[in-house]
Amino acid sequence: MHDLDLGLLILRLATGGMIFMHGYNHFFGGGRLPGAGRWFDSLGIKPGLFHAWVTATVEVGAGSLLVLGFLTPLAAAGVIGILSVALIVVHRKNGFFIIKEGWEYAAFIIAVSSVIGILGPGRWSVDHAVGWRDVHGGPGLAWSLGLGVVSALGLLAVFWRPPKPQATP
């Protein structure tokens, strides 16, 4: 049992830490939130600055929760939702390989987050410490994958209007 707990801890730390850093970078690196907002606007996700705030907040929040193993299905849903939007809006049209901005990375993180939803956070987690030991298996997958994908599709249905391709002369 300790091997599984160690494996889940490593998955949570790696995935949660990476997603947290994505959000941190949106807040404090590069073009910061205004730059991310302009990028969202260019993708047709408007208002861009609002979505930059939401994305950065979800990334920091979900990443932190995954690291802690707290509210794990909800944290996994946040990651799945963010990466589902990225897969559909940015990466889908570029093929599989990430080297060409393809969808392999986003799909992999969605898969890892789904596995965390199925297996739960393990014994080395806040969820376990407070007695939330039974939110895994089918219900964990339903919460994480279901809520993540439904949230992503809802956001896209309401806010995404893909820009029309520019005509080349």
Short mmCIF file of N, CA and C in Angstrom, two decimals:
data_model
loop_
_atom_site.label_atom_id
_atom_site.label_comp_id
_atom_site.label_asym_id
_atom_site.label_seq_id
_atom_site.Cartn_x
_atom_site.Cartn_y
_atom_site.Cartn_z
N MET A 1 0.82 -1.20 0.00
CA MET A 1 0.00 0.00 0.00
C MET A 1 0.86 1.26 0.00
N HIS A 2 2.01 1.20 0.62
CA HIS A 2 2.86 2.38 0.66
C HIS A 2 3.40 2.74 -0.72
N ASP A 3 3.62 1.72 -1.57
CA ASP A 3 4.09 2.00 -2.93
C ASP A 3 3.06 2.82 -3.70
N LEU A 4 1.79 2.44 -3.58
CA LEU A 4 0.72 3.19 -4.24
C LEU A 4 0.64 4.61 -3.68
N ASP A 5 0.73 4.75 -2.37
CA ASP A 5 0.68 6.08 -1.76
C ASP A 5 1.85 6.94 -2.22
N LEU A 6 3.03 6.36 -2.32
CA LEU A 6 4.19 7.10 -2.81
C LEU A 6 4.00 7.50 -4.27
N GLY A 7 3.51 6.58 -5.07
CA GLY A 7 3.25 6.90 -6.48
C GLY A 7 2.24 8.01 -6.65
N LEU A 8 1.17 7.96 -5.87
CA LEU A 8 0.15 9.02 -5.95
C LEU A 8 0.69 10.35 -5.45
N LEU A 9 1.51 10.31 -4.41
CA LEU A 9 2.13 11.54 -3.93
C LEU A 9 3.00 12.17 -5.02
N ILE A 10 3.81 11.34 -5.69
CA ILE A 10 4.67 11.86 -6.77
C ILE A 10 3.82 12.44 -7.90
N LEU A 11 2.76 11.73 -8.31
CA LEU A 11 1.88 12.24 -9.36
C LEU A 11 1.24 13.57 -8.96
N ARG A 12 0.76 13.64 -7.72
CA ARG A 12 0.13 14.88 -7.25
C ARG A 12 1.12 16.02 -7.17
N LEU A 13 2.31 15.76 -6.64
CA LEU A 13 3.32 16.82 -6.52
C LEU A 13 3.76 17.32 -7.90
N ALA A 14 4.02 16.39 -8.81
CA ALA A 14 4.48 16.78 -10.15
C ALA A 14 3.40 17.53 -10.91
N THR A 15 2.20 16.97 -10.95
CA THR A 15 1.11 17.59 -11.72
C THR A 15 0.65 18.88 -11.05
N GLY A 16 0.41 18.83 -9.76
CA GLY A 16 -0.04 20.02 -9.05
C GLY A 16 1.00 21.12 -9.05
N GLY A 17 2.26 20.77 -8.86
CA GLY A 17 3.32 21.77 -8.88
C GLY A 17 3.47 22.43 -10.24
N MET A 18 3.38 21.64 -11.30
CA MET A 18 3.48 22.19 -12.66
C MET A 18 2.31 23.11 -12.96
N ILE A 19 1.11 22.69 -12.62
CA ILE A 19 -0.07 23.52 -12.89
C ILE A 19 -0.02 24.79 -12.04
N PHE A 20 0.40 24.67 -10.78
CA PHE A 20 0.55 25.85 -9.93
C PHE A 20 1.51 26.85 -10.59
N MET A 21 2.63 26.36 -11.09
CA MET A 21 3.62 27.26 -11.69
C MET A 21 3.08 27.93 -12.96
N HIS A 22 2.24 27.24 -13.70
CA HIS A 22 1.58 27.86 -14.86
C HIS A 22 0.77 29.07 -14.41
N GLY A 23 -0.02 28.90 -13.37
CA GLY A 23 -0.82 30.00 -12.85
C GLY A 23 0.03 31.11 -12.28
N TYR A 24 1.06 30.73 -11.54
CA TYR A 24 1.98 31.72 -10.97
C TYR A 24 2.61 32.55 -12.10
N ASN A 25 3.00 31.88 -13.17
CA ASN A 25 3.59 32.59 -14.32
C ASN A 25 2.59 33.54 -14.96
N HIS A 26 1.32 33.14 -15.02
CA HIS A 26 0.30 34.06 -15.55
C HIS A 26 0.20 35.31 -14.68
N PHE A 27 0.30 35.13 -13.37
CA PHE A 27 0.20 36.27 -12.46
C PHE A 27 1.46 37.14 -12.48
N PHE A 28 2.64 36.52 -12.50
CA PHE A 28 3.86 37.27 -12.22
C PHE A 28 4.95 37.20 -13.29
N GLY A 29 4.79 36.42 -14.34
CA GLY A 29 5.85 36.28 -15.33
C GLY A 29 5.44 36.83 -16.68
N GLY A 30 6.37 36.88 -17.58
CA GLY A 30 6.10 37.26 -18.96
C GLY A 30 5.22 38.48 -19.09
N GLY A 31 4.15 38.33 -19.87
CA GLY A 31 3.22 39.44 -20.10
C GLY A 31 2.20 39.60 -19.00
N ARG A 32 2.31 38.78 -17.95
CA ARG A 32 1.40 38.81 -16.81
C ARG A 32 -0.05 38.69 -17.27
N LEU A 33 -0.96 39.06 -16.43
CA LEU A 33 -2.38 38.90 -16.77
C LEU A 33 -2.81 39.72 -17.98
N PRO A 34 -2.36 40.96 -18.14
CA PRO A 34 -2.76 41.69 -19.35
C PRO A 34 -2.29 41.00 -20.64
N GLY A 35 -1.06 40.46 -20.62
CA GLY A 35 -0.56 39.75 -21.80
C GLY A 35 -1.36 38.48 -22.07
N ALA A 36 -1.65 37.73 -21.00
CA ALA A 36 -2.48 36.53 -21.15
C ALA A 36 -3.87 36.91 -21.64
N GLY A 37 -4.39 38.03 -21.14
CA GLY A 37 -5.70 38.49 -21.59
C GLY A 37 -5.72 38.81 -23.08
N ARG A 38 -4.69 39.47 -23.56
CA ARG A 38 -4.61 39.75 -25.00
C ARG A 38 -4.53 38.46 -25.81
N TRP A 39 -3.80 37.48 -25.28
CA TRP A 39 -3.69 36.19 -25.96
C TRP A 39 -5.05 35.50 -26.02
N PHE A 40 -5.80 35.50 -24.90
CA PHE A 40 -7.13 34.91 -24.89
C PHE A 40 -8.04 35.64 -25.90
N ASP A 41 -7.98 36.97 -25.92
CA ASP A 41 -8.76 37.72 -26.91
C ASP A 41 -8.41 37.28 -28.33
N SER A 42 -7.12 37.08 -28.61
CA SER A 42 -6.70 36.69 -29.97
C SER A 42 -7.20 35.30 -30.34
N LEU A 43 -7.44 34.47 -29.34
CA LEU A 43 -7.98 33.13 -29.59
C LEU A 43 -9.50 33.13 -29.74
N GLY A 44 -10.13 34.26 -29.43
CA GLY A 44 -11.58 34.35 -29.50
C GLY A 44 -12.27 34.03 -28.18
N ILE A 45 -11.50 33.95 -27.08
CA ILE A 45 -12.08 33.72 -25.76
C ILE A 45 -12.14 35.09 -25.08
N LYS A 46 -13.36 35.65 -25.06
CA LYS A 46 -13.52 37.03 -24.59
C LYS A 46 -14.52 37.11 -23.45
N PRO A 47 -14.34 38.02 -22.53
CA PRO A 47 -13.27 39.00 -22.44
C PRO A 47 -11.97 38.36 -21.95
N GLY A 48 -10.90 38.64 -22.65
CA GLY A 48 -9.62 37.99 -22.41
C GLY A 48 -9.06 38.19 -21.02
N LEU A 49 -9.11 39.40 -20.52
CA LEU A 49 -8.53 39.66 -19.19
C LEU A 49 -9.28 38.89 -18.11
N PHE A 50 -10.59 38.82 -18.22
CA PHE A 50 -11.39 38.02 -17.28
C PHE A 50 -10.94 36.57 -17.30
N HIS A 51 -10.75 36.00 -18.48
CA HIS A 51 -10.35 34.60 -18.60
C HIS A 51 -8.91 34.38 -18.16
N ALA A 52 -8.07 35.39 -18.31
CA ALA A 52 -6.71 35.28 -17.78
C ALA A 52 -6.75 35.16 -16.26
N TRP A 53 -7.59 35.98 -15.62
CA TRP A 53 -7.75 35.90 -14.16
C TRP A 53 -8.31 34.55 -13.74
N VAL A 54 -9.35 34.10 -14.42
CA VAL A 54 -9.98 32.82 -14.06
C VAL A 54 -8.98 31.68 -14.24
N THR A 55 -8.29 31.66 -15.37
CA THR A 55 -7.35 30.59 -15.65
C THR A 55 -6.23 30.56 -14.62
N ALA A 56 -5.63 31.71 -14.35
CA ALA A 56 -4.53 31.76 -13.39
C ALA A 56 -4.99 31.34 -12.00
N THR A 57 -6.18 31.77 -11.62
CA THR A 57 -6.72 31.42 -10.30
C THR A 57 -6.99 29.92 -10.20
N VAL A 58 -7.59 29.35 -11.24
CA VAL A 58 -7.86 27.91 -11.24
C VAL A 58 -6.54 27.13 -11.22
N GLU A 59 -5.56 27.58 -12.00
CA GLU A 59 -4.27 26.87 -12.02
C GLU A 59 -3.58 26.91 -10.66
N VAL A 60 -3.53 28.07 -10.04
CA VAL A 60 -2.91 28.18 -8.71
C VAL A 60 -3.71 27.37 -7.68
N GLY A 61 -5.03 27.51 -7.73
CA GLY A 61 -5.88 26.81 -6.76
C GLY A 61 -5.85 25.30 -6.94
N ALA A 62 -6.10 24.83 -8.15
CA ALA A 62 -6.12 23.39 -8.41
C ALA A 62 -4.74 22.77 -8.18
N GLY A 63 -3.70 23.49 -8.60
CA GLY A 63 -2.35 22.98 -8.38
C GLY A 63 -2.05 22.83 -6.90
N SER A 64 -2.41 23.83 -6.12
CA SER A 64 -2.18 23.77 -4.66
C SER A 64 -2.97 22.63 -4.03
N LEU A 65 -4.23 22.50 -4.42
CA LEU A 65 -5.07 21.43 -3.86
C LEU A 65 -4.53 20.04 -4.22
N LEU A 66 -4.04 19.87 -5.45
CA LEU A 66 -3.45 18.58 -5.83
C LEU A 66 -2.21 18.28 -5.00
N VAL A 67 -1.35 19.26 -4.84
CA VAL A 67 -0.14 19.06 -4.04
C VAL A 67 -0.52 18.60 -2.63
N LEU A 68 -1.51 19.22 -2.05
CA LEU A 68 -1.94 18.87 -0.70
C LEU A 68 -2.77 17.59 -0.64
N GLY A 69 -3.34 17.19 -1.77
CA GLY A 69 -4.27 16.08 -1.75
C GLY A 69 -5.54 16.45 -1.01
N PHE A 70 -6.02 17.66 -1.28
CA PHE A 70 -7.21 18.19 -0.60
C PHE A 70 -8.27 18.50 -1.64
N LEU A 71 -9.49 18.03 -1.40
CA LEU A 71 -10.58 18.16 -2.37
C LEU A 71 -10.09 17.65 -3.73
N THR A 72 -9.49 16.49 -3.71
CA THR A 72 -8.75 15.97 -4.87
C THR A 72 -9.58 15.86 -6.13
N PRO A 73 -10.80 15.32 -6.10
CA PRO A 73 -11.56 15.27 -7.36
C PRO A 73 -11.84 16.66 -7.94
N LEU A 74 -12.11 17.63 -7.07
CA LEU A 74 -12.34 19.00 -7.53
C LEU A 74 -11.05 19.59 -8.13
N ALA A 75 -9.92 19.34 -7.48
CA ALA A 75 -8.63 19.81 -8.00
C ALA A 75 -8.34 19.19 -9.36
N ALA A 76 -8.55 17.88 -9.48
CA ALA A 76 -8.33 17.21 -10.76
C ALA A 76 -9.28 17.76 -11.83
N ALA A 77 -10.52 18.07 -11.45
CA ALA A 77 -11.48 18.66 -12.39
C ALA A 77 -10.98 20.01 -12.89
N GLY A 78 -10.41 20.81 -12.01
CA GLY A 78 -9.87 22.11 -12.42
C GLY A 78 -8.78 21.95 -13.47
N VAL A 79 -7.87 21.01 -13.23
CA VAL A 79 -6.79 20.76 -14.19
C VAL A 79 -7.37 20.24 -15.51
N ILE A 80 -8.28 19.30 -15.43
CA ILE A 80 -8.88 18.73 -16.64
C ILE A 80 -9.63 19.81 -17.42
N GLY A 81 -10.34 20.69 -16.73
CA GLY A 81 -11.07 21.76 -17.40
C GLY A 81 -10.14 22.70 -18.15
N ILE A 82 -9.08 23.16 -17.47
CA ILE A 82 -8.12 24.08 -18.10
C ILE A 82 -7.46 23.43 -19.31
N LEU A 83 -7.01 22.18 -19.14
CA LEU A 83 -6.30 21.51 -20.23
C LEU A 83 -7.24 21.10 -21.36
N SER A 84 -8.51 20.86 -21.06
CA SER A 84 -9.48 20.57 -22.12
C SER A 84 -9.69 21.79 -23.01
N VAL A 85 -9.80 22.96 -22.39
CA VAL A 85 -9.92 24.19 -23.17
C VAL A 85 -8.68 24.38 -24.03
N ALA A 86 -7.51 24.21 -23.43
CA ALA A 86 -6.26 24.38 -24.18
C ALA A 86 -6.18 23.39 -25.34
N LEU A 87 -6.57 22.14 -25.10
CA LEU A 87 -6.53 21.13 -26.15
C LEU A 87 -7.43 21.52 -27.31
N ILE A 88 -8.64 21.93 -27.00
CA ILE A 88 -9.61 22.25 -28.05
C ILE A 88 -9.25 23.54 -28.79
N VAL A 89 -8.91 24.58 -28.06
CA VAL A 89 -8.72 25.89 -28.67
C VAL A 89 -7.34 26.04 -29.32
N VAL A 90 -6.31 25.58 -28.65
CA VAL A 90 -4.94 25.85 -29.10
C VAL A 90 -4.30 24.67 -29.83
N HIS A 91 -4.39 23.48 -29.25
CA HIS A 91 -3.55 22.37 -29.69
C HIS A 91 -4.19 21.41 -30.70
N ARG A 92 -5.49 21.28 -30.69
CA ARG A 92 -6.18 20.28 -31.52
C ARG A 92 -5.81 20.39 -32.99
N LYS A 93 -5.77 21.60 -33.51
CA LYS A 93 -5.56 21.81 -34.95
C LYS A 93 -4.11 21.57 -35.38
N ASN A 94 -3.20 21.39 -34.43
CA ASN A 94 -1.78 21.27 -34.75
C ASN A 94 -1.27 19.84 -34.78
N GLY A 95 -2.16 18.86 -34.72
CA GLY A 95 -1.72 17.47 -34.73
C GLY A 95 -1.35 16.99 -33.34
N PHE A 96 -0.68 15.85 -33.30
CA PHE A 96 -0.40 15.18 -32.04
C PHE A 96 0.78 15.77 -31.27
N PHE A 97 1.91 15.97 -31.93
CA PHE A 97 3.16 16.25 -31.23
C PHE A 97 3.26 17.66 -30.66
N ILE A 98 3.67 17.75 -29.39
CA ILE A 98 3.79 19.03 -28.71
C ILE A 98 4.86 19.89 -29.35
N ILE A 99 5.84 19.28 -29.96
CA ILE A 99 6.91 20.05 -30.59
C ILE A 99 6.35 20.98 -31.67
N LYS A 100 5.18 20.64 -32.19
CA LYS A 100 4.49 21.49 -33.17
C LYS A 100 3.22 22.10 -32.56
N GLU A 101 3.24 22.30 -31.24
CA GLU A 101 2.09 22.83 -30.50
C GLU A 101 0.88 21.90 -30.58
N GLY A 102 1.13 20.59 -30.73
CA GLY A 102 0.05 19.61 -30.81
C GLY A 102 -0.54 19.29 -29.45
N TRP A 103 -1.44 18.32 -29.44
CA TRP A 103 -2.28 18.06 -28.27
C TRP A 103 -1.75 16.98 -27.33
N GLU A 104 -0.59 16.40 -27.57
CA GLU A 104 -0.11 15.28 -26.75
C GLU A 104 0.05 15.67 -25.27
N TYR A 105 0.64 16.83 -24.99
CA TYR A 105 0.87 17.27 -23.61
C TYR A 105 -0.45 17.46 -22.88
N ALA A 106 -1.38 18.18 -23.49
CA ALA A 106 -2.67 18.43 -22.85
C ALA A 106 -3.40 17.13 -22.58
N ALA A 107 -3.41 16.22 -23.54
CA ALA A 107 -4.09 14.94 -23.36
C ALA A 107 -3.43 14.13 -22.25
N PHE A 108 -2.11 14.17 -22.16
CA PHE A 108 -1.41 13.43 -21.12
C PHE A 108 -1.76 13.96 -19.73
N ILE A 109 -1.78 15.27 -19.57
CA ILE A 109 -2.11 15.85 -18.26
C ILE A 109 -3.58 15.55 -17.90
N ILE A 110 -4.46 15.55 -18.90
CA ILE A 110 -5.86 15.16 -18.66
C ILE A 110 -5.92 13.70 -18.19
N ALA A 111 -5.15 12.84 -18.84
CA ALA A 111 -5.12 11.42 -18.45
C ALA A 111 -4.58 11.24 -17.04
N VAL A 112 -3.48 11.91 -16.71
CA VAL A 112 -2.89 11.81 -15.37
C VAL A 112 -3.89 12.31 -14.32
N SER A 113 -4.55 13.42 -14.59
CA SER A 113 -5.53 13.95 -13.65
C SER A 113 -6.72 13.02 -13.50
N SER A 114 -7.11 12.35 -14.58
CA SER A 114 -8.18 11.35 -14.51
C SER A 114 -7.77 10.17 -13.63
N VAL A 115 -6.53 9.72 -13.77
CA VAL A 115 -6.02 8.63 -12.93
C VAL A 115 -6.02 9.04 -11.46
N ILE A 116 -5.61 10.26 -11.18
CA ILE A 116 -5.66 10.75 -9.79
C ILE A 116 -7.10 10.73 -9.30
N GLY A 117 -8.05 11.11 -10.16
CA GLY A 117 -9.46 11.05 -9.79
C GLY A 117 -9.92 9.63 -9.51
N ILE A 118 -9.45 8.67 -10.30
CA ILE A 118 -9.85 7.27 -10.11
C ILE A 118 -9.23 6.69 -8.84
N LEU A 119 -7.93 6.89 -8.66
CA LEU A 119 -7.23 6.25 -7.54
C LEU A 119 -7.35 7.02 -6.23
N GLY A 120 -7.72 8.31 -6.32
CA GLY A 120 -7.77 9.14 -5.13
C GLY A 120 -6.39 9.67 -4.80
N PRO A 121 -6.27 10.45 -3.74
CA PRO A 121 -5.00 11.10 -3.43
C PRO A 121 -4.01 10.21 -2.69
N GLY A 122 -4.46 9.06 -2.18
CA GLY A 122 -3.60 8.21 -1.36
C GLY A 122 -3.66 8.59 0.11
N ARG A 123 -2.97 7.79 0.91
CA ARG A 123 -3.01 8.02 2.36
C ARG A 123 -2.22 9.25 2.78
N TRP A 124 -1.26 9.67 1.99
CA TRP A 124 -0.43 10.82 2.35
C TRP A 124 -1.05 12.08 1.77
N SER A 125 -2.23 12.42 2.28
CA SER A 125 -3.00 13.55 1.74
C SER A 125 -3.87 14.14 2.83
N VAL A 126 -4.28 15.37 2.62
CA VAL A 126 -5.22 16.01 3.54
C VAL A 126 -6.57 15.30 3.49
N ASP A 127 -7.01 14.91 2.29
CA ASP A 127 -8.29 14.19 2.19
C ASP A 127 -8.31 12.97 3.12
N HIS A 128 -7.24 12.21 3.10
CA HIS A 128 -7.17 11.01 3.96
C HIS A 128 -7.15 11.41 5.44
N ALA A 129 -6.39 12.46 5.75
CA ALA A 129 -6.26 12.89 7.15
C ALA A 129 -7.59 13.33 7.75
N VAL A 130 -8.46 13.93 6.92
CA VAL A 130 -9.75 14.39 7.44
C VAL A 130 -10.87 13.35 7.26
N GLY A 131 -10.52 12.18 6.72
CA GLY A 131 -11.49 11.11 6.62
C GLY A 131 -12.23 11.00 5.30
N TRP A 132 -11.81 11.74 4.28
CA TRP A 132 -12.46 11.63 2.97
C TRP A 132 -11.72 10.58 2.15
N ARG A 133 -11.99 9.33 2.48
CA ARG A 133 -11.22 8.23 1.88
C ARG A 133 -11.96 7.53 0.75
N ASP A 134 -13.21 7.82 0.55
CA ASP A 134 -14.00 7.03 -0.40
C ASP A 134 -14.33 7.76 -1.69
N VAL A 135 -13.70 8.88 -1.97
CA VAL A 135 -13.99 9.60 -3.21
C VAL A 135 -12.92 9.21 -4.23
N HIS A 136 -13.08 8.01 -4.76
CA HIS A 136 -12.20 7.52 -5.80
C HIS A 136 -13.00 6.51 -6.62
N GLY A 137 -12.34 5.81 -7.52
CA GLY A 137 -13.04 4.87 -8.38
C GLY A 137 -13.94 5.61 -9.35
N GLY A 138 -15.10 5.02 -9.62
CA GLY A 138 -16.06 5.63 -10.54
C GLY A 138 -16.51 7.02 -10.12
N PRO A 139 -16.88 7.20 -8.85
CA PRO A 139 -17.28 8.55 -8.43
C PRO A 139 -16.15 9.58 -8.56
N GLY A 140 -14.94 9.20 -8.23
CA GLY A 140 -13.80 10.12 -8.38
C GLY A 140 -13.57 10.50 -9.82
N LEU A 141 -13.68 9.51 -10.72
CA LEU A 141 -13.53 9.78 -12.15
C LEU A 141 -14.68 10.66 -12.64
N ALA A 142 -15.89 10.35 -12.20
CA ALA A 142 -17.05 11.15 -12.63
C ALA A 142 -16.89 12.60 -12.21
N TRP A 143 -16.47 12.82 -10.95
CA TRP A 143 -16.29 14.19 -10.48
C TRP A 143 -15.17 14.89 -11.24
N SER A 144 -14.02 14.25 -11.37
CA SER A 144 -12.89 14.94 -11.98
C SER A 144 -13.05 15.08 -13.49
N LEU A 145 -13.23 14.00 -14.20
CA LEU A 145 -13.34 14.08 -15.65
C LEU A 145 -14.66 14.73 -16.06
N GLY A 146 -15.75 14.32 -15.42
CA GLY A 146 -17.06 14.86 -15.78
C GLY A 146 -17.16 16.35 -15.54
N LEU A 147 -16.82 16.79 -14.34
CA LEU A 147 -16.91 18.21 -14.02
C LEU A 147 -15.91 19.02 -14.85
N GLY A 148 -14.71 18.48 -15.06
CA GLY A 148 -13.71 19.20 -15.85
C GLY A 148 -14.14 19.40 -17.29
N VAL A 149 -14.59 18.34 -17.92
CA VAL A 149 -14.99 18.43 -19.34
C VAL A 149 -16.26 19.26 -19.50
N VAL A 150 -17.24 19.06 -18.63
CA VAL A 150 -18.48 19.84 -18.72
C VAL A 150 -18.19 21.33 -18.51
N SER A 151 -17.32 21.66 -17.56
CA SER A 151 -16.95 23.06 -17.34
C SER A 151 -16.27 23.65 -18.56
N ALA A 152 -15.34 22.89 -19.14
CA ALA A 152 -14.63 23.37 -20.33
C ALA A 152 -15.59 23.60 -21.48
N LEU A 153 -16.47 22.65 -21.73
CA LEU A 153 -17.42 22.79 -22.84
C LEU A 153 -18.39 23.93 -22.59
N GLY A 154 -18.82 24.11 -21.34
CA GLY A 154 -19.69 25.24 -21.02
C GLY A 154 -19.01 26.57 -21.25
N LEU A 155 -17.76 26.68 -20.80
CA LEU A 155 -17.01 27.92 -21.02
C LEU A 155 -16.87 28.21 -22.51
N LEU A 156 -16.53 27.19 -23.28
CA LEU A 156 -16.35 27.39 -24.72
C LEU A 156 -17.67 27.77 -25.39
N ALA A 157 -18.76 27.14 -24.99
CA ALA A 157 -20.06 27.44 -25.59
C ALA A 157 -20.47 28.89 -25.33
N VAL A 158 -20.16 29.39 -24.15
CA VAL A 158 -20.59 30.74 -23.79
C VAL A 158 -19.61 31.81 -24.27
N PHE A 159 -18.30 31.56 -24.17
CA PHE A 159 -17.32 32.63 -24.36
C PHE A 159 -16.43 32.51 -25.59
N TRP A 160 -16.37 31.38 -26.26
CA TRP A 160 -15.42 31.20 -27.36
C TRP A 160 -16.08 31.44 -28.70
N ARG A 161 -15.56 32.38 -29.41
CA ARG A 161 -15.96 32.66 -30.78
C ARG A 161 -14.68 32.66 -31.61
N PRO A 162 -14.36 31.51 -32.24
CA PRO A 162 -13.09 31.41 -32.96
C PRO A 162 -12.97 32.52 -34.00
N PRO A 163 -11.79 33.14 -34.05
CA PRO A 163 -11.60 34.19 -35.06
C PRO A 163 -11.69 33.60 -36.47
N LYS A 164 -12.21 34.39 -37.36
CA LYS A 164 -12.29 33.94 -38.76
C LYS A 164 -10.89 33.97 -39.36
N PRO A 165 -10.56 32.95 -40.16
CA PRO A 165 -9.23 32.94 -40.79
C PRO A 165 -9.03 34.16 -41.68
N GLN A 166 -7.82 34.71 -41.63
CA GLN A 166 -7.47 35.85 -42.46
C GLN A 166 -7.31 35.39 -43.91
N ALA A 167 -7.90 36.13 -44.83
CA ALA A 167 -7.72 35.82 -46.26
C ALA A 167 -6.33 36.23 -46.69
N THR A 168 -5.65 35.37 -47.39
CA THR A 168 -4.32 35.71 -47.88
C THR A 168 -4.44 36.24 -49.31
N PRO A 169 -3.72 37.32 -49.61
CA PRO A 169 -3.82 37.92 -50.95
C PRO A 169 -3.14 37.09 -52.01
#
